[in-house]
């Protein structure tokens, strides 16, 4: 049964004005219009501008917010609608589409994702958990994420890459990865999980709601989006060579039983370590300490 026409706000990645993903946003808008929906397409020169115009658009009664892009755009959408009851639709068009994959949206074929979105508008959205982070930089009292907060090696790679002026583009992440591998060492973390405090030495540490990061690295293979719990993933101190050998196992989700890997679960997690900047869904949230609170049922997703 086809539902009545809806007012749908569509936010398109500002970086999608060029390259192979350029047609995806317009194709999604056109498909929604063909279904008879009132579509409000949004674009802006940068993410901050897109946030502002999307906030303005959502002041009017809205039946769904659709984001077109990768995990960064999903994070933008989660921060706009978490806790509001407005469903989030996703058309994956990024290099990493971990959240979309986690909720079962097609990630390899934009046309299939658009068709799935249109069909999903005819049924009730899926209600899942979202993570609220306090202690973030900036003026906001908190920010949300849907996937994974990184506070270890991968977060340091992101931070180094973002501070590099050369080279430009994706290759700077390769340089940053190599630089961090050369200087790899375990860091001392203080964790508070549901009020229980402990110290751990770790070279890779994440707080997960979803299973994967980095385009399919299954850091928390048993994480569920609707179980009301966060999964804390800890890799204990290892040599550089063993750390490199660990990565294929993490991508396959085969690392859970290794003695160098530990998991914890909880509703609220505070992560502290000097000199570490936390990244969630690939976006910079700010220096540790950060406190992550899992809010059950905070997010509705069109799937």
CSV table of N, CA and C in Angstrom, one decimal, residues 32-196:
chain,number,residue,atom,x,y,z
A,32,UNK,N,12.1,10.5,-5.7
A,32,UNK,CA,11.1,10.8,-4.6
A,32,UNK,C,9.9,11.7,-5.2
A,33,UNK,N,10.3,12.6,-6.1
A,33,UNK,CA,9.2,13.4,-6.7
A,33,UNK,C,8.3,12.5,-7.6
A,34,UNK,N,8.9,11.5,-8.3
A,34,UNK,CA,8.0,10.6,-9.1
A,34,UNK,C,7.0,9.9,-8.2
A,35,UNK,N,7.4,9.6,-7.0
A,35,UNK,CA,6.5,9.0,-6.1
A,35,UNK,C,5.4,9.9,-5.5
A,36,UNK,N,5.5,11.2,-5.9
A,36,UNK,CA,4.5,12.1,-5.5
A,36,UNK,C,4.8,12.9,-4.2
A,37,UNK,N,6.0,12.8,-3.7
A,37,UNK,CA,6.4,13.4,-2.5
A,37,UNK,C,6.8,14.9,-2.7
A,38,UNK,N,6.6,15.7,-1.7
A,38,UNK,CA,7.1,17.1,-1.7
A,38,UNK,C,8.6,17.0,-1.2
A,39,UNK,N,9.5,17.4,-2.1
A,39,UNK,CA,10.9,17.2,-1.9
A,39,UNK,C,11.5,18.6,-1.7
A,40,UNK,N,12.3,18.8,-0.6
A,40,UNK,CA,13.1,20.0,-0.4
A,40,UNK,C,14.6,19.7,-0.5
A,41,UNK,N,15.1,19.8,-1.7
A,41,UNK,CA,16.6,19.5,-1.9
A,41,UNK,C,17.5,20.6,-1.3
A,42,UNK,N,18.5,20.2,-0.6
A,42,UNK,CA,19.4,21.2,0.0
A,42,UNK,C,20.8,20.9,-0.4
A,43,UNK,N,21.5,22.0,-0.6
A,43,UNK,CA,23.0,22.0,-0.9
A,43,UNK,C,23.6,23.2,-0.3
A,44,UNK,N,24.9,23.2,-0.1
A,44,UNK,CA,25.6,24.3,0.4
A,44,UNK,C,27.1,24.1,0.1
A,45,UNK,N,27.9,25.2,0.2
A,45,UNK,CA,29.3,25.1,-0.2
A,45,UNK,C,30.1,24.2,0.8
A,46,UNK,N,29.6,24.0,2.0
A,46,UNK,CA,30.4,23.3,3.0
A,46,UNK,C,29.4,22.6,4.0
A,47,UNK,N,30.0,21.8,4.9
A,47,UNK,CA,29.1,21.1,5.8
A,47,UNK,C,28.4,22.0,6.8
A,48,UNK,N,29.1,23.0,7.3
A,48,UNK,CA,28.5,24.0,8.2
A,48,UNK,C,27.4,24.7,7.6
A,49,UNK,N,27.5,25.1,6.3
A,49,UNK,CA,26.4,25.7,5.7
A,49,UNK,C,25.3,24.8,5.4
A,50,UNK,N,25.6,23.5,5.2
A,50,UNK,CA,24.5,22.5,4.9
A,50,UNK,C,23.7,22.3,6.3
A,51,UNK,N,24.4,22.2,7.4
A,51,UNK,CA,23.8,22.1,8.7
A,51,UNK,C,22.8,23.2,8.9
A,52,UNK,N,23.2,24.4,8.6
A,52,UNK,CA,22.4,25.6,8.9
A,52,UNK,C,21.1,25.6,8.0
A,53,UNK,N,21.2,25.3,6.7
A,53,UNK,CA,20.0,25.3,5.8
A,53,UNK,C,19.2,24.1,6.2
A,54,UNK,N,19.7,23.0,6.6
A,54,UNK,CA,18.9,21.8,7.0
A,54,UNK,C,18.2,22.1,8.3
A,55,UNK,N,18.8,22.8,9.2
A,55,UNK,CA,18.1,23.1,10.5
A,55,UNK,C,16.9,24.0,10.2
A,56,UNK,N,17.1,25.0,9.3
A,56,UNK,CA,16.0,25.9,8.9
A,56,UNK,C,14.9,25.1,8.2
A,57,UNK,N,15.2,24.2,7.3
A,57,UNK,CA,14.2,23.4,6.6
A,57,UNK,C,13.4,22.5,7.5
A,58,UNK,N,14.1,22.0,8.6
A,58,UNK,CA,13.4,21.1,9.5
A,58,UNK,C,12.5,21.8,10.5
A,59,UNK,N,12.5,23.1,10.5
A,59,UNK,CA,11.6,23.9,11.4
A,59,UNK,C,10.1,23.7,11.0
A,60,UNK,N,9.9,23.4,9.7
A,60,UNK,CA,8.6,23.1,9.2
A,60,UNK,C,8.3,21.7,9.4
A,61,UNK,N,7.0,21.3,9.5
A,61,UNK,CA,6.7,19.9,9.7
A,61,UNK,C,7.3,19.0,8.6
A,62,UNK,N,8.1,18.0,9.0
A,62,UNK,CA,8.9,17.2,8.1
A,62,UNK,C,8.6,15.7,8.3
A,63,UNK,N,8.4,14.9,7.3
A,63,UNK,CA,8.2,13.5,7.4
A,63,UNK,C,9.4,12.7,7.4
A,64,UNK,N,10.5,13.2,6.8
A,64,UNK,CA,11.8,12.5,6.7
A,64,UNK,C,12.9,13.4,6.3
A,65,UNK,N,14.1,13.1,6.8
A,65,UNK,CA,15.3,13.8,6.4
A,65,UNK,C,16.1,12.7,5.7
A,66,UNK,N,16.5,12.9,4.4
A,66,UNK,CA,17.3,12.0,3.6
A,66,UNK,C,18.7,12.6,3.4
A,67,UNK,N,19.7,11.9,3.7
A,67,UNK,CA,21.1,12.3,3.5
A,67,UNK,C,21.7,11.5,2.4
A,68,UNK,N,22.4,12.2,1.5
A,68,UNK,CA,23.1,11.6,0.4
A,68,UNK,C,24.6,11.7,0.5
A,69,UNK,N,25.3,10.7,0.8
A,69,UNK,CA,26.8,10.7,1.0
A,69,UNK,C,27.2,9.5,1.8
A,70,UNK,N,28.4,9.7,2.5
A,70,UNK,CA,29.0,8.6,3.3
A,70,UNK,C,28.7,8.8,4.7
A,71,UNK,N,29.5,8.2,5.6
A,71,UNK,CA,29.3,8.2,7.0
A,71,UNK,C,29.3,9.7,7.6
A,72,UNK,N,30.1,10.6,7.0
A,72,UNK,CA,30.0,11.9,7.5
A,72,UNK,C,28.7,12.6,7.3
A,73,UNK,N,28.0,12.3,6.2
A,73,UNK,CA,26.7,12.8,6.0
A,73,UNK,C,25.7,12.1,6.9
A,74,UNK,N,25.9,10.8,7.1
A,74,UNK,CA,25.0,10.2,8.1
A,74,UNK,C,25.1,10.8,9.5
A,75,UNK,N,26.3,11.1,9.9
A,75,UNK,CA,26.5,11.8,11.2
A,75,UNK,C,25.8,13.1,11.2
A,76,UNK,N,25.9,13.9,10.1
A,76,UNK,CA,25.2,15.1,10.0
A,76,UNK,C,23.7,14.9,10.2
A,77,UNK,N,23.2,13.9,9.6
A,77,UNK,CA,21.7,13.6,9.7
A,77,UNK,C,21.4,13.1,11.1
A,78,UNK,N,22.2,12.3,11.7
A,78,UNK,CA,21.9,11.8,13.0
A,78,UNK,C,21.8,12.9,14.0
A,79,UNK,N,22.7,13.9,13.9
A,79,UNK,CA,22.8,15.0,14.8
A,79,UNK,C,21.6,16.0,14.6
A,80,UNK,N,21.0,15.9,13.4
A,80,UNK,CA,19.8,16.8,13.1
A,80,UNK,C,18.5,16.1,13.6
A,81,UNK,N,18.4,14.8,13.6
A,81,UNK,CA,17.1,14.2,13.9
A,81,UNK,C,17.1,13.3,15.1
A,82,UNK,N,18.2,12.9,15.7
A,82,UNK,CA,18.2,12.0,16.9
A,82,UNK,C,17.3,12.6,18.0
A,83,UNK,N,16.5,11.9,18.5
A,83,UNK,CA,15.6,12.3,19.6
A,83,UNK,C,14.4,13.1,19.2
A,84,UNK,N,14.3,13.4,17.9
A,84,UNK,CA,13.1,14.2,17.4
A,84,UNK,C,12.0,13.4,16.9
A,85,UNK,N,12.2,12.1,16.5
A,85,UNK,CA,11.2,11.3,15.9
A,85,UNK,C,11.1,11.4,14.4
A,86,UNK,N,11.9,12.3,13.8
A,86,UNK,CA,11.9,12.5,12.3
A,86,UNK,C,12.8,11.3,11.8
A,87,UNK,N,12.2,10.5,10.9
A,87,UNK,CA,13.0,9.4,10.4
A,87,UNK,C,14.2,9.9,9.5
A,88,UNK,N,15.3,9.1,9.5
A,88,UNK,CA,16.4,9.4,8.7
A,88,UNK,C,16.5,8.4,7.5
A,89,UNK,N,16.6,8.9,6.3
A,89,UNK,CA,16.8,8.1,5.1
A,89,UNK,C,18.2,8.3,4.7
A,90,UNK,N,18.8,7.2,4.1
A,90,UNK,CA,20.2,7.3,3.7
A,90,UNK,C,20.4,6.8,2.3
A,91,UNK,N,21.0,7.6,1.4
A,91,UNK,CA,21.4,7.1,0.1
A,91,UNK,C,23.0,7.1,0.1
A,92,UNK,N,23.6,5.9,0.3
A,92,UNK,CA,25.0,5.8,0.4
A,92,UNK,C,25.7,6.3,-0.9
A,93,UNK,N,26.7,7.2,-0.7
A,93,UNK,CA,27.5,7.7,-1.8
A,93,UNK,C,28.8,8.2,-1.3
A,94,UNK,N,29.4,7.4,-0.4
A,94,UNK,CA,30.7,7.8,0.1
A,94,UNK,C,31.7,6.7,0.0
A,95,UNK,N,32.9,7.0,0.4
A,95,UNK,CA,34.0,6.0,0.4
A,95,UNK,C,33.8,5.0,1.5
A,96,UNK,N,33.2,5.4,2.6
A,96,UNK,CA,32.9,4.5,3.7
A,96,UNK,C,31.4,4.7,4.0
A,97,UNK,N,30.7,3.6,3.9
A,97,UNK,CA,29.2,3.6,4.2
A,97,UNK,C,28.9,2.6,5.2
A,98,UNK,N,29.6,2.6,6.4
A,98,UNK,CA,29.5,1.6,7.4
A,98,UNK,C,28.1,1.6,8.0
A,99,UNK,N,27.6,2.8,8.3
A,99,UNK,CA,26.3,2.8,9.0
A,99,UNK,C,25.2,2.3,8.1
A,100,UNK,N,25.2,2.7,6.8
A,100,UNK,CA,24.2,2.2,5.9
A,100,UNK,C,24.2,0.7,5.8
A,101,UNK,N,25.4,0.2,5.7
A,101,UNK,CA,25.6,-1.3,5.7
A,101,UNK,C,25.0,-1.9,6.9
A,102,UNK,N,25.3,-1.3,8.1
A,102,UNK,CA,24.8,-1.8,9.3
A,102,UNK,C,23.3,-1.9,9.5
A,103,UNK,N,22.6,-1.1,8.8
A,103,UNK,CA,21.1,-1.1,8.9
A,103,UNK,C,20.5,-1.8,7.7
A,104,UNK,N,21.4,-2.3,6.8
A,104,UNK,CA,20.9,-3.1,5.7
A,104,UNK,C,20.5,-2.4,4.4
A,105,UNK,N,21.0,-1.2,4.3
A,105,UNK,CA,20.8,-0.4,3.1
A,105,UNK,C,21.8,-0.8,2.0
A,106,UNK,N,21.4,-1.0,0.7
A,106,UNK,CA,22.4,-1.4,-0.3
A,106,UNK,C,23.5,-0.3,-0.4
A,107,UNK,N,24.7,-0.7,-0.4
A,107,UNK,CA,25.8,0.3,-0.5
A,107,UNK,C,26.6,0.3,-1.8
A,108,UNK,N,26.4,-0.8,-2.6
A,108,UNK,CA,27.2,-0.9,-3.8
A,108,UNK,C,26.5,-0.3,-5.0
A,109,UNK,N,25.2,-0.1,-5.0
A,109,UNK,CA,24.4,0.3,-6.1
A,109,UNK,C,23.5,1.5,-5.7
A,110,UNK,N,23.8,2.7,-6.1
A,110,UNK,CA,23.0,3.8,-5.7
A,110,UNK,C,21.6,3.7,-6.1
A,111,UNK,N,21.3,3.1,-7.3
A,111,UNK,CA,20.0,3.0,-7.8
A,111,UNK,C,19.2,2.0,-6.9
A,112,UNK,N,19.8,1.0,-6.4
A,112,UNK,CA,19.1,0.1,-5.5
A,112,UNK,C,18.9,0.7,-4.2
A,113,UNK,N,19.8,1.6,-3.7
A,113,UNK,CA,19.6,2.3,-2.5
A,113,UNK,C,18.4,3.3,-2.6
A,114,UNK,N,18.3,4.0,-3.7
A,114,UNK,CA,17.2,4.9,-3.9
A,114,UNK,C,15.9,4.2,-4.0
A,115,UNK,N,15.8,3.1,-4.7
A,115,UNK,CA,14.6,2.3,-4.7
A,115,UNK,C,14.2,1.8,-3.4
A,116,UNK,N,15.2,1.4,-2.6
A,116,UNK,CA,14.9,0.9,-1.2
A,116,UNK,C,14.4,2.0,-0.3
A,117,UNK,N,14.9,3.2,-0.5
A,117,UNK,CA,14.5,4.4,0.2
A,117,UNK,C,13.0,4.7,-0.1
A,118,UNK,N,12.7,4.7,-1.4
A,118,UNK,CA,11.3,5.0,-1.8
A,118,UNK,C,10.3,4.0,-1.2
A,119,UNK,N,10.7,2.7,-1.3
A,119,UNK,CA,9.9,1.6,-0.7
A,119,UNK,C,9.7,1.8,0.8
A,120,UNK,N,10.8,2.2,1.5
A,120,UNK,CA,10.8,2.3,2.9
A,120,UNK,C,9.9,3.4,3.4
A,121,UNK,N,9.6,4.4,2.6
A,121,UNK,CA,8.7,5.4,3.0
A,121,UNK,C,7.3,5.0,3.1
A,122,UNK,N,7.0,3.8,2.6
A,122,UNK,CA,5.6,3.2,2.6
A,122,UNK,C,5.4,2.3,3.9
A,123,UNK,N,6.4,2.2,4.7
A,123,UNK,CA,6.3,1.4,6.0
A,123,UNK,C,6.9,2.1,7.1
A,124,UNK,N,6.6,1.6,8.3
A,124,UNK,CA,7.2,2.2,9.5
A,124,UNK,C,8.7,2.1,9.6
A,125,UNK,N,9.3,3.2,10.1
A,125,UNK,CA,10.8,3.1,10.1
A,125,UNK,C,11.3,2.2,11.2
A,126,UNK,N,12.5,1.8,11.1
A,126,UNK,CA,13.2,1.0,12.1
A,126,UNK,C,13.7,1.9,13.2
A,127,UNK,N,13.4,1.5,14.5
A,127,UNK,CA,13.8,2.3,15.6
A,127,UNK,C,15.1,1.7,16.2
A,128,UNK,N,16.2,2.5,16.3
A,128,UNK,CA,17.4,1.9,16.9
A,128,UNK,C,18.0,2.9,17.9
A,129,UNK,N,19.1,2.5,18.5
A,129,UNK,CA,19.8,3.3,19.5
A,129,UNK,C,20.7,4.3,18.8
A,130,UNK,N,21.0,5.4,19.6
A,130,UNK,CA,22.0,6.3,19.1
A,130,UNK,C,22.8,6.7,20.3
A,131,UNK,N,24.1,7.2,20.1
A,131,UNK,CA,25.0,7.5,21.2
A,131,UNK,C,25.1,9.0,21.3
A,132,UNK,N,24.9,9.5,22.5
A,132,UNK,CA,25.1,11.0,22.8
A,132,UNK,C,26.4,11.2,23.5
A,133,UNK,N,27.2,12.1,23.0
A,133,UNK,CA,28.5,12.4,23.5
A,133,UNK,C,28.6,13.7,24.2
A,134,UNK,N,29.1,13.8,25.4
A,134,UNK,CA,29.3,15.1,26.1
A,134,UNK,C,30.8,15.3,26.3
A,135,UNK,N,31.2,16.5,26.5
A,135,UNK,CA,32.6,16.9,26.6
A,135,UNK,C,33.2,17.3,25.2
A,136,UNK,N,32.3,17.4,24.2
A,136,UNK,CA,32.8,17.7,22.8
A,136,UNK,C,33.3,19.1,22.7
A,137,UNK,N,34.1,19.3,21.7
A,137,UNK,CA,34.6,20.7,21.5
A,137,UNK,C,33.5,21.5,20.9
A,138,UNK,N,33.6,22.8,21.0
A,138,UNK,CA,32.6,23.7,20.4
A,138,UNK,C,31.5,24.1,21.4
A,139,UNK,N,30.5,24.8,21.0
A,139,UNK,CA,29.5,25.4,21.8
A,139,UNK,C,28.4,24.4,22.2
A,140,UNK,N,28.2,23.3,21.4
A,140,UNK,CA,27.1,22.4,21.6
A,140,UNK,C,27.3,21.6,22.9
A,141,UNK,N,26.2,21.4,23.7
A,141,UNK,CA,26.4,20.7,24.9
A,141,UNK,C,26.7,19.2,24.7
A,142,UNK,N,26.3,18.7,23.5
A,142,UNK,CA,26.5,17.3,23.2
A,142,UNK,C,26.4,17.1,21.7
A,143,UNK,N,26.9,16.0,21.2
A,143,UNK,CA,26.7,15.6,19.8
A,143,UNK,C,26.4,14.1,19.8
A,144,UNK,N,25.8,13.7,18.7
A,144,UNK,CA,25.4,12.3,18.5
A,144,UNK,C,26.2,11.5,17.5
A,145,UNK,N,26.3,10.2,17.6
A,145,UNK,CA,26.8,9.4,16.6
A,145,UNK,C,25.9,8.1,16.5
A,146,UNK,N,26.0,7.5,15.3
A,146,UNK,CA,25.2,6.2,15.2
A,146,UNK,C,26.1,5.0,15.1
A,147,UNK,N,27.4,5.2,14.7
A,147,UNK,CA,28.2,4.1,14.4
A,147,UNK,C,29.2,3.8,15.5
A,148,UNK,N,30.4,4.4,15.4
A,148,UNK,CA,31.6,4.0,16.2
A,148,UNK,C,32.3,5.3,16.6
A,149,UNK,N,32.7,5.4,17.9
A,149,UNK,CA,33.7,6.5,18.3
A,149,UNK,C,35.0,5.8,18.4
A,150,UNK,N,36.0,6.4,17.7
A,150,UNK,CA,37.4,5.9,17.7
A,150,UNK,C,38.2,6.8,18.6
A,151,UNK,N,39.0,6.1,19.4
A,151,UNK,CA,39.9,6.9,20.4
A,151,UNK,C,41.3,6.2,20.4
A,152,UNK,N,41.7,5.5,19.4
A,152,UNK,CA,43.0,4.9,19.3
A,152,UNK,C,43.7,5.2,18.1
A,153,UNK,N,44.3,4.2,17.5
A,153,UNK,CA,45.2,4.3,16.3
A,153,UNK,C,44.5,5.0,15.2
A,154,UNK,N,43.3,4.6,14.9
A,154,UNK,CA,42.6,5.1,13.7
A,154,UNK,C,42.2,6.6,13.9
A,155,UNK,N,41.9,7.0,15.2
A,155,UNK,CA,41.6,8.4,15.5
A,155,UNK,C,42.9,9.2,15.3
A,156,UNK,N,44.0,8.7,15.7
A,156,UNK,CA,45.3,9.4,15.6
A,156,UNK,C,45.6,9.6,14.1
A,157,UNK,N,45.3,8.6,13.3
A,157,UNK,CA,45.6,8.7,11.8
A,157,UNK,C,44.7,9.9,11.3
A,158,UNK,N,43.4,9.9,11.7
A,158,UNK,CA,42.5,11.0,11.2
A,158,UNK,C,43.1,12.3,11.6
A,159,UNK,N,43.5,12.4,12.9
A,159,UNK,CA,44.0,13.7,13.4
A,159,UNK,C,45.2,14.2,12.7
A,160,UNK,N,46.1,13.3,12.4
A,160,UNK,CA,47.4,13.6,11.7
A,160,UNK,C,47.1,14.0,10.3
A,161,UNK,N,46.2,13.3,9.6
A,161,UNK,CA,45.8,13.6,8.2
A,161,UNK,C,45.2,14.9,8.1
A,162,UNK,N,44.3,15.3,9.1
A,162,UNK,CA,43.6,16.5,9.0
A,162,UNK,C,44.5,17.7,9.2
A,163,UNK,N,45.6,17.5,9.9
A,163,UNK,CA,46.6,18.5,10.1
A,163,UNK,C,47.6,18.7,9.0
A,164,UNK,N,47.6,17.8,8.0
A,164,UNK,CA,48.6,17.9,6.9
A,164,UNK,C,48.1,18.8,5.8
A,165,UNK,N,49.0,19.7,5.4
A,165,UNK,CA,48.7,20.5,4.2
A,165,UNK,C,49.1,19.8,2.9
A,166,UNK,N,50.0,18.9,3.0
A,166,UNK,CA,50.4,18.2,1.7
A,166,UNK,C,50.6,16.7,2.1
A,167,UNK,N,50.3,15.8,1.3
A,167,UNK,CA,49.6,15.9,0.0
A,167,UNK,C,48.1,16.2,0.2
A,168,UNK,N,47.4,16.6,-0.8
A,168,UNK,CA,46.0,16.8,-0.8
A,168,UNK,C,45.3,15.5,-1.1
A,169,UNK,N,44.0,15.4,-0.8
A,169,UNK,CA,43.2,14.3,-1.2
A,169,UNK,C,43.4,13.1,-0.3
A,170,UNK,N,42.9,11.9,-0.7
A,170,UNK,CA,42.9,10.7,0.1
A,170,UNK,C,44.3,10.2,0.4
A,171,UNK,N,45.3,10.6,-0.5
A,171,UNK,CA,46.7,10.0,-0.2
A,171,UNK,C,47.3,10.5,1.1
A,172,UNK,N,46.8,11.6,1.6
A,172,UNK,CA,47.3,12.1,2.9
A,172,UNK,C,47.0,11.1,4.0
A,173,UNK,N,45.9,10.4,3.9
A,173,UNK,CA,45.6,9.4,4.9
A,173,UNK,C,46.6,8.2,4.9
A,174,UNK,N,47.1,7.9,3.7
A,174,UNK,CA,48.1,6.9,3.5
A,174,UNK,C,49.4,7.3,4.2
A,175,UNK,N,49.8,8.6,4.0
A,175,UNK,CA,51.0,9.1,4.7
A,175,UNK,C,50.8,9.1,6.2
A,176,UNK,N,49.6,9.6,6.6
A,176,UNK,CA,49.3,9.6,8.0
A,176,UNK,C,49.4,8.2,8.6
A,177,UNK,N,48.8,7.3,7.9
A,177,UNK,CA,48.8,5.9,8.4
A,177,UNK,C,50.2,5.4,8.6
A,178,UNK,N,51.1,5.6,7.6
A,178,UNK,CA,52.5,5.1,7.7
A,178,UNK,C,53.2,5.8,8.9
A,179,UNK,N,53.0,7.1,9.0
A,179,UNK,CA,53.6,7.9,10.1
A,179,UNK,C,53.2,7.4,11.5
A,180,UNK,N,51.9,7.1,11.6
A,180,UNK,CA,51.4,6.5,12.9
A,180,UNK,C,51.9,5.1,13.2
A,181,UNK,N,52.1,4.3,12.1
A,181,UNK,CA,52.6,3.0,12.3
A,181,UNK,C,54.1,3.0,12.8
A,182,UNK,N,54.8,4.0,12.2
A,182,UNK,CA,56.2,4.1,12.6
A,182,UNK,C,56.4,4.5,14.1
A,183,UNK,N,55.4,5.3,14.6
A,183,UNK,CA,55.5,5.7,16.0
A,183,UNK,C,54.5,5.0,16.9
A,184,UNK,N,54.1,3.8,16.4
A,184,UNK,CA,53.0,3.1,17.1
A,184,UNK,C,53.5,2.8,18.6
A,185,UNK,N,52.6,3.1,19.5
A,185,UNK,CA,52.9,2.7,20.9
A,185,UNK,C,51.5,2.6,21.6
A,186,UNK,N,51.5,1.8,22.6
A,186,UNK,CA,50.2,1.8,23.4
A,186,UNK,C,50.1,3.0,24.3
A,187,UNK,N,48.9,3.4,24.5
A,187,UNK,CA,48.6,4.6,25.3
A,187,UNK,C,47.8,4.1,26.6
A,188,UNK,N,48.0,4.9,27.7
A,188,UNK,CA,47.2,4.5,28.9
A,188,UNK,C,45.9,5.3,28.8
A,189,UNK,N,44.8,4.5,29.0
A,189,UNK,CA,43.5,5.0,29.0
A,189,UNK,C,42.8,4.8,30.4
A,190,UNK,N,42.0,5.8,30.8
A,190,UNK,CA,41.1,5.5,31.9
A,190,UNK,C,39.7,5.4,31.4
A,191,UNK,N,39.1,4.3,31.7
A,191,UNK,CA,37.7,4.0,31.3
A,191,UNK,C,36.8,4.0,32.5
A,192,UNK,N,35.6,4.6,32.3
A,192,UNK,CA,34.6,4.4,33.3
A,192,UNK,C,33.4,3.9,32.6
A,193,UNK,N,33.1,2.6,32.8
A,193,UNK,CA,32.0,1.9,32.2
A,193,UNK,C,30.9,1.6,33.2
A,194,UNK,N,29.8,2.3,33.0
A,194,UNK,CA,28.6,2.2,34.0
A,194,UNK,C,29.1,2.4,35.4
A,195,UNK,N,30.0,3.4,35.6
A,195,UNK,CA,30.4,3.7,37.0
A,195,UNK,C,31.6,3.0,37.4
A,196,UNK,N,32.0,1.9,36.7
A,196,UNK,CA,33.2,1.1,37.1
A,196,UNK,C,34.5,1.7,36.4
